[in-house]
XYZ file of C-alpha atoms in Angstrom:
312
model
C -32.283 -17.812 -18.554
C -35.344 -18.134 -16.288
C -38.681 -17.170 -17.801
C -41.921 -17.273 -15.974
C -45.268 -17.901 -17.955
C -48.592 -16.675 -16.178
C -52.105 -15.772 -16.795
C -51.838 -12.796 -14.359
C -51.084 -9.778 -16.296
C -50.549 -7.697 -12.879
C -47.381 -5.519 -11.871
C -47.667 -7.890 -8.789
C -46.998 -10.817 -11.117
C -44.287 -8.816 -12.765
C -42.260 -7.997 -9.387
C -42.849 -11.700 -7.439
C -40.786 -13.138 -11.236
C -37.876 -10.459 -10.950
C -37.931 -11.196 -7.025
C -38.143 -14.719 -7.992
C -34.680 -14.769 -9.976
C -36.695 -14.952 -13.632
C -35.241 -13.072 -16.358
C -38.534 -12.393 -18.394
C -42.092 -12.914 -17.878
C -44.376 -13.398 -20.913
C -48.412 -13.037 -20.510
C -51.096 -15.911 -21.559
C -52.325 -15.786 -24.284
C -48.877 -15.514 -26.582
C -47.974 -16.731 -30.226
C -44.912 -19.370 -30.810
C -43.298 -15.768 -32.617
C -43.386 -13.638 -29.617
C -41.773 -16.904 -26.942
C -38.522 -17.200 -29.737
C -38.432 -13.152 -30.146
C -38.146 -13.403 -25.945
C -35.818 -15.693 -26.120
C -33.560 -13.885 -29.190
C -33.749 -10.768 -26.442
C -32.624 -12.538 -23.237
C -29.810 -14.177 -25.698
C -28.987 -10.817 -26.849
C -28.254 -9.495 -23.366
C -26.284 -12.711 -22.384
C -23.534 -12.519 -25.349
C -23.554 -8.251 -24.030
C -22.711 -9.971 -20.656
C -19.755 -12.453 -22.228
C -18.420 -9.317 -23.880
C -17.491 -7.509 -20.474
C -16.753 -10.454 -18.871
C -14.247 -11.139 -21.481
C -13.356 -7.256 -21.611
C -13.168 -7.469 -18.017
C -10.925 -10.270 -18.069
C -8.652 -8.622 -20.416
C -8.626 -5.457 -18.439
C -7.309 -7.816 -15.185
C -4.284 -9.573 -17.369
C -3.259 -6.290 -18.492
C -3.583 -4.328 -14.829
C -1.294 -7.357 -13.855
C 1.266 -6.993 -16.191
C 1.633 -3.453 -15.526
C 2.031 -3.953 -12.077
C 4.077 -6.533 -12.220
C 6.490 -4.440 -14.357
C 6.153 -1.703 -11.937
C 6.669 -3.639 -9.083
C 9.720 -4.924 -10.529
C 10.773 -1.014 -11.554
C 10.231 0.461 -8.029
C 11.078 -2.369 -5.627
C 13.816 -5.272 -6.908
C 16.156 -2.576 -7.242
C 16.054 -1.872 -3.414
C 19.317 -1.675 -1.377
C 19.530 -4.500 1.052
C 16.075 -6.565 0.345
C 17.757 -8.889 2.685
C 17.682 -6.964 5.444
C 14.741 -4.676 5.207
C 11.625 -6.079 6.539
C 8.265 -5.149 4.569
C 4.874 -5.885 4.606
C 3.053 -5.085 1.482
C -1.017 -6.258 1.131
C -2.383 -3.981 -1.737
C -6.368 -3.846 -1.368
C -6.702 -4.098 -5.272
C -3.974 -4.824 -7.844
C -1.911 -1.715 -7.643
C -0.778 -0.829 -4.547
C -0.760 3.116 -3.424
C 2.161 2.101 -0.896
C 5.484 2.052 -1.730
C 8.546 0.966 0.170
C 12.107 1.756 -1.011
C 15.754 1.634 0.105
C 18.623 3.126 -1.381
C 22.576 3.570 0.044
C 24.115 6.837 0.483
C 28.221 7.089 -0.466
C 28.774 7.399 2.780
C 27.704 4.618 3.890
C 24.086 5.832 5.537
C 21.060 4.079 4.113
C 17.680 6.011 3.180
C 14.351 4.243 3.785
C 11.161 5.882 2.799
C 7.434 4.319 3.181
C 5.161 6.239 1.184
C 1.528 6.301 1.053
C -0.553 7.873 -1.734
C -4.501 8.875 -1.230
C -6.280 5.653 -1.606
C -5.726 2.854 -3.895
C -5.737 1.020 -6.709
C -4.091 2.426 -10.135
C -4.819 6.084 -10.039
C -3.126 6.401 -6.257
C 0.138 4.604 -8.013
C 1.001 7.037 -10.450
C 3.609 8.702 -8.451
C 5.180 6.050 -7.443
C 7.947 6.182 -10.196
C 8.614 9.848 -10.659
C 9.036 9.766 -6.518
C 11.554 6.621 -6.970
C 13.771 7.194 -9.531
C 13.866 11.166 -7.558
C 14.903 9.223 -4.324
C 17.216 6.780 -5.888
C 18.891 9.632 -7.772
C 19.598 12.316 -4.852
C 20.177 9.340 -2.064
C 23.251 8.439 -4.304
C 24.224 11.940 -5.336
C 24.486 12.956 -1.215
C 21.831 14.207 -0.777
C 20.232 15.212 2.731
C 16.429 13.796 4.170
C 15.270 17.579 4.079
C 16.985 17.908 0.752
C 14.819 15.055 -0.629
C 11.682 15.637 0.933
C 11.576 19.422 -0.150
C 12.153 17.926 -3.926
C 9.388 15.191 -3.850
C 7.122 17.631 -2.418
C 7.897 20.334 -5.222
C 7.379 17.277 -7.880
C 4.186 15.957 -6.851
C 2.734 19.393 -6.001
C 3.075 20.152 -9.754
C 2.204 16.452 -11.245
C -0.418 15.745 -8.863
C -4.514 16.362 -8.795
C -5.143 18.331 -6.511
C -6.858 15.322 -4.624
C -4.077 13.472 -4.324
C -1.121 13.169 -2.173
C 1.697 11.583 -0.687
C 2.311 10.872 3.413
C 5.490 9.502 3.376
C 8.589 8.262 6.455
C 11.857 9.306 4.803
C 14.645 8.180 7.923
C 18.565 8.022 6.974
C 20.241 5.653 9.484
C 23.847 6.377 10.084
C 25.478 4.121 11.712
C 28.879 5.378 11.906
C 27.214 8.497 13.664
C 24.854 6.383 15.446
C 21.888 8.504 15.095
C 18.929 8.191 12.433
C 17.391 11.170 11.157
C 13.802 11.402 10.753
C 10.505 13.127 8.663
C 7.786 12.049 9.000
C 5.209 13.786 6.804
C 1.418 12.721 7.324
C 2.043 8.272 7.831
C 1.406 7.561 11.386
C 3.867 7.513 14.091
C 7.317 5.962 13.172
C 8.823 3.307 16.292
C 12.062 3.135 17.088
C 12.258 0.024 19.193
C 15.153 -1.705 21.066
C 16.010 -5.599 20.697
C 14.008 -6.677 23.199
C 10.570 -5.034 21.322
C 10.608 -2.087 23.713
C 9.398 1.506 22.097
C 12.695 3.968 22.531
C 10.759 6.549 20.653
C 7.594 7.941 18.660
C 8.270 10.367 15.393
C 4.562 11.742 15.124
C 3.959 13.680 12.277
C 5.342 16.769 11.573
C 4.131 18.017 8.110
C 1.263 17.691 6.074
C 1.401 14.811 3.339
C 3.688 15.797 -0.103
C 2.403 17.221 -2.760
C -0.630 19.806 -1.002
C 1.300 22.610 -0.838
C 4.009 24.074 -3.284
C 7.036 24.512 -0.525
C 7.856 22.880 2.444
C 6.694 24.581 5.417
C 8.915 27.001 7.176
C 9.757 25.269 10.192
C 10.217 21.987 8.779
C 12.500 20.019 9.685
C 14.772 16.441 10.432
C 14.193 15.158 13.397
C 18.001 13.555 14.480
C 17.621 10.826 17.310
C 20.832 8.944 19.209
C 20.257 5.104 18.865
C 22.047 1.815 19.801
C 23.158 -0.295 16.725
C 20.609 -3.027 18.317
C 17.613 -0.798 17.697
C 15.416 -0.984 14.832
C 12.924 1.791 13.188
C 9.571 1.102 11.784
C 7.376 2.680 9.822
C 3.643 1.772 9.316
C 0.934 2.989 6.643
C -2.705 3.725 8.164
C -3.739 0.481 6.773
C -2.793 -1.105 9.593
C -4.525 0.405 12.267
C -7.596 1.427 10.345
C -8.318 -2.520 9.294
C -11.098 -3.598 10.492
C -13.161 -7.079 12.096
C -16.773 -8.052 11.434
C -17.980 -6.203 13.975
C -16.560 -2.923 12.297
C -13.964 -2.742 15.303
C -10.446 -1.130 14.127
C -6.902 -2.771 14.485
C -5.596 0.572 15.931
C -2.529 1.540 17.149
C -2.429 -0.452 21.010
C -2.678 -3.797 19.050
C -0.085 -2.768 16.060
C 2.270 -1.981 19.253
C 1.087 -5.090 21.237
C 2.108 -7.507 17.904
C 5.438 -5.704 17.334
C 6.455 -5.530 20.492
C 6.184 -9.354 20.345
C 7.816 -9.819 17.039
C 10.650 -8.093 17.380
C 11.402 -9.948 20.977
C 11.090 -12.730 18.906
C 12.748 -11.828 16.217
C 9.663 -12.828 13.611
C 8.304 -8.657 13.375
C 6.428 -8.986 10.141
C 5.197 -12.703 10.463
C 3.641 -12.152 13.897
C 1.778 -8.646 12.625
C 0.407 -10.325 9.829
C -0.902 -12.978 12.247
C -2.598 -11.039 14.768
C -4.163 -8.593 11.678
C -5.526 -12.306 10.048
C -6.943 -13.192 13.223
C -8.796 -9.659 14.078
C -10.080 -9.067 10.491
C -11.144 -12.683 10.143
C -11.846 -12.531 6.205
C -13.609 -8.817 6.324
C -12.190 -7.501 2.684
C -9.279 -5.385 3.158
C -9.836 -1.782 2.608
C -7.051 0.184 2.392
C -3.189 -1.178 1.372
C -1.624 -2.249 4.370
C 2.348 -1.931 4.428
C 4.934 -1.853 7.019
C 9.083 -1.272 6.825
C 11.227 -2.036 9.452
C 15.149 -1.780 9.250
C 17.763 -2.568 11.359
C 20.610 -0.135 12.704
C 23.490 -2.105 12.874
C 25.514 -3.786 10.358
C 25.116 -1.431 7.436
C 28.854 -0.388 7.439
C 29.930 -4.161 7.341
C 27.706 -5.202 4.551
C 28.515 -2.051 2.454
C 32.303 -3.030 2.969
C 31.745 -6.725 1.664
C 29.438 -5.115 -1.496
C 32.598 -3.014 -2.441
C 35.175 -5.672 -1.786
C 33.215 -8.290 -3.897
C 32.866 -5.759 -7.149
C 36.046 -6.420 -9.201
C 38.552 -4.067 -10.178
């Protein structure tokens, strides 16, 4: 601790030792008693200031742990983590993105990006109730409209009313060749050939999940034809709402400029996290930036060699 001694018992004095970096001033004349009863209160405020750091500390290791285990819960039980390509930057520990897969008995596979309002630990708690819901009916048979009309009823009832969820739910059929798509609040979904051209835009249809009790009445899948080379993405508004030093968003030309490129080139989410690290430059994220791209071919192959390999 800094401490200034002075003969100028001013306010002037007072301010210029605070603006100074001091942590105490004492006044000329002053008794040996009164410099260690300064010093016993300026140590006094330091061991308060070890106490939340260590607190602080504590309160890090723990918010780690939890999302590690939740990370684990929600995402390393994902169908096909091989073939699904995510981007996942959380702006604090706990992310308010989620990204999950799951395979239909069919054959089809589900993917859903999910975005709740804001970050950090209080935009994560749906994030289980809304996975274990979409693991459940994907592998019961369920529809997309048949799953997005349940999430919406759960996190209308376990949500703030603050909070919500924008979420891309598409099922990919291959055998049909067609994907079928909501899109619920996220920006617009891509579908994009092999070469990094955009096929097709899903804009949003419906508000986020979880603002109002029921789906609306005209809600509804939006079912696209596709060639087994094409791929759909999804993005969260993290993306296009990061920002450079100058205050300048990513926005949605460069997101479409970078995939474009990286699917031509086969590297989609190393070349998007290049050209975001070279816009932002450092600036400290803001918002949790994820992306999910999947393919459309292959599926029916790769579910074939799962069942074969499981023994009888």
């Amino acid at each position: 601790p800094l401490i200034f001694i002075t003969s100028m018992d001013t306010d002037q004095a007072y301010i210029d030792s605070v603006d100074s970096g001091g942590d105490g001033i004492l006044v000329r004349p002053f008794s040996p008693a009164v410099f260690k009863a300064k010093i016993k209160s300026i140590q006094r405020i330091s061991n308060l200031y070890q106490q939340v750091q260590s607190l602080q500390q504590e309160q890090q290791q723990d918010a780690e742990l939890a999302e590690k285990m939740m990370s684990e819960v929600i995402e390393s039980r994902n169908y096909a983590l091989d073939r699904v390509q995510v981007i996942k930057k959380p702006a604090t520990i706990f992310s308010g993105d989620i990204q999950l897969t799951a395979l239909c008995p069919n054959g089809d596979i589900h993917v859903l990006l999910g975005d709740f309002t804001g970050h950090g630990l209080r935009s994560s708690i749906g994030a289980i109730p809304v996975t274990e819901t979409f693991r459940a009916m994907t592998k019961k048979g369920f529809s997309v409209i048949d799953i997005v009309s349940q999430l919406n009823k759960q996190l209308n009832q376990l949500l703030p009313a603050d909070l919500f969820f924008a979420a891309g739910i598409v099922c990919i059929s291959e055998h049909e060749k067609s994907v079928y798509i909501f899109n619920a609040g996220l920006p617009d979904g891509y579908l994009f050939n092999n070469k990094g051209k955009i096929k097709k835009q899903f804009e949003s249809t419906h508000p986020p999940l979880g603002i109002l009790p029921d789906l609306l009445p005209d809600a509804k899948v939006e079912v696209i034809n596709i060639d087994l080379s094409d791929h759909v993405v999804f993005i969260s508004d993290g993306i296009i709402e990061a920002r450079n030093e100058q205050g300048e968003l990513f926005g949605v030309e460069r997101f479409e400029h970078a995939a474009t490129e990286g699917i031509a080139e086969n590297n989609l989410v190393t070349n998007v996290e290049q050209y975001l690290a070279t816009f932002c430059r450092g600036v400290p994220q803001e918002d949790d930036i994820s992306l999910v791209a999947a393919p459309c071919n292959n599926w029916l192959k790769k579910v074939v060699s799962n069942r074969a390999s499981i023994p009888e």
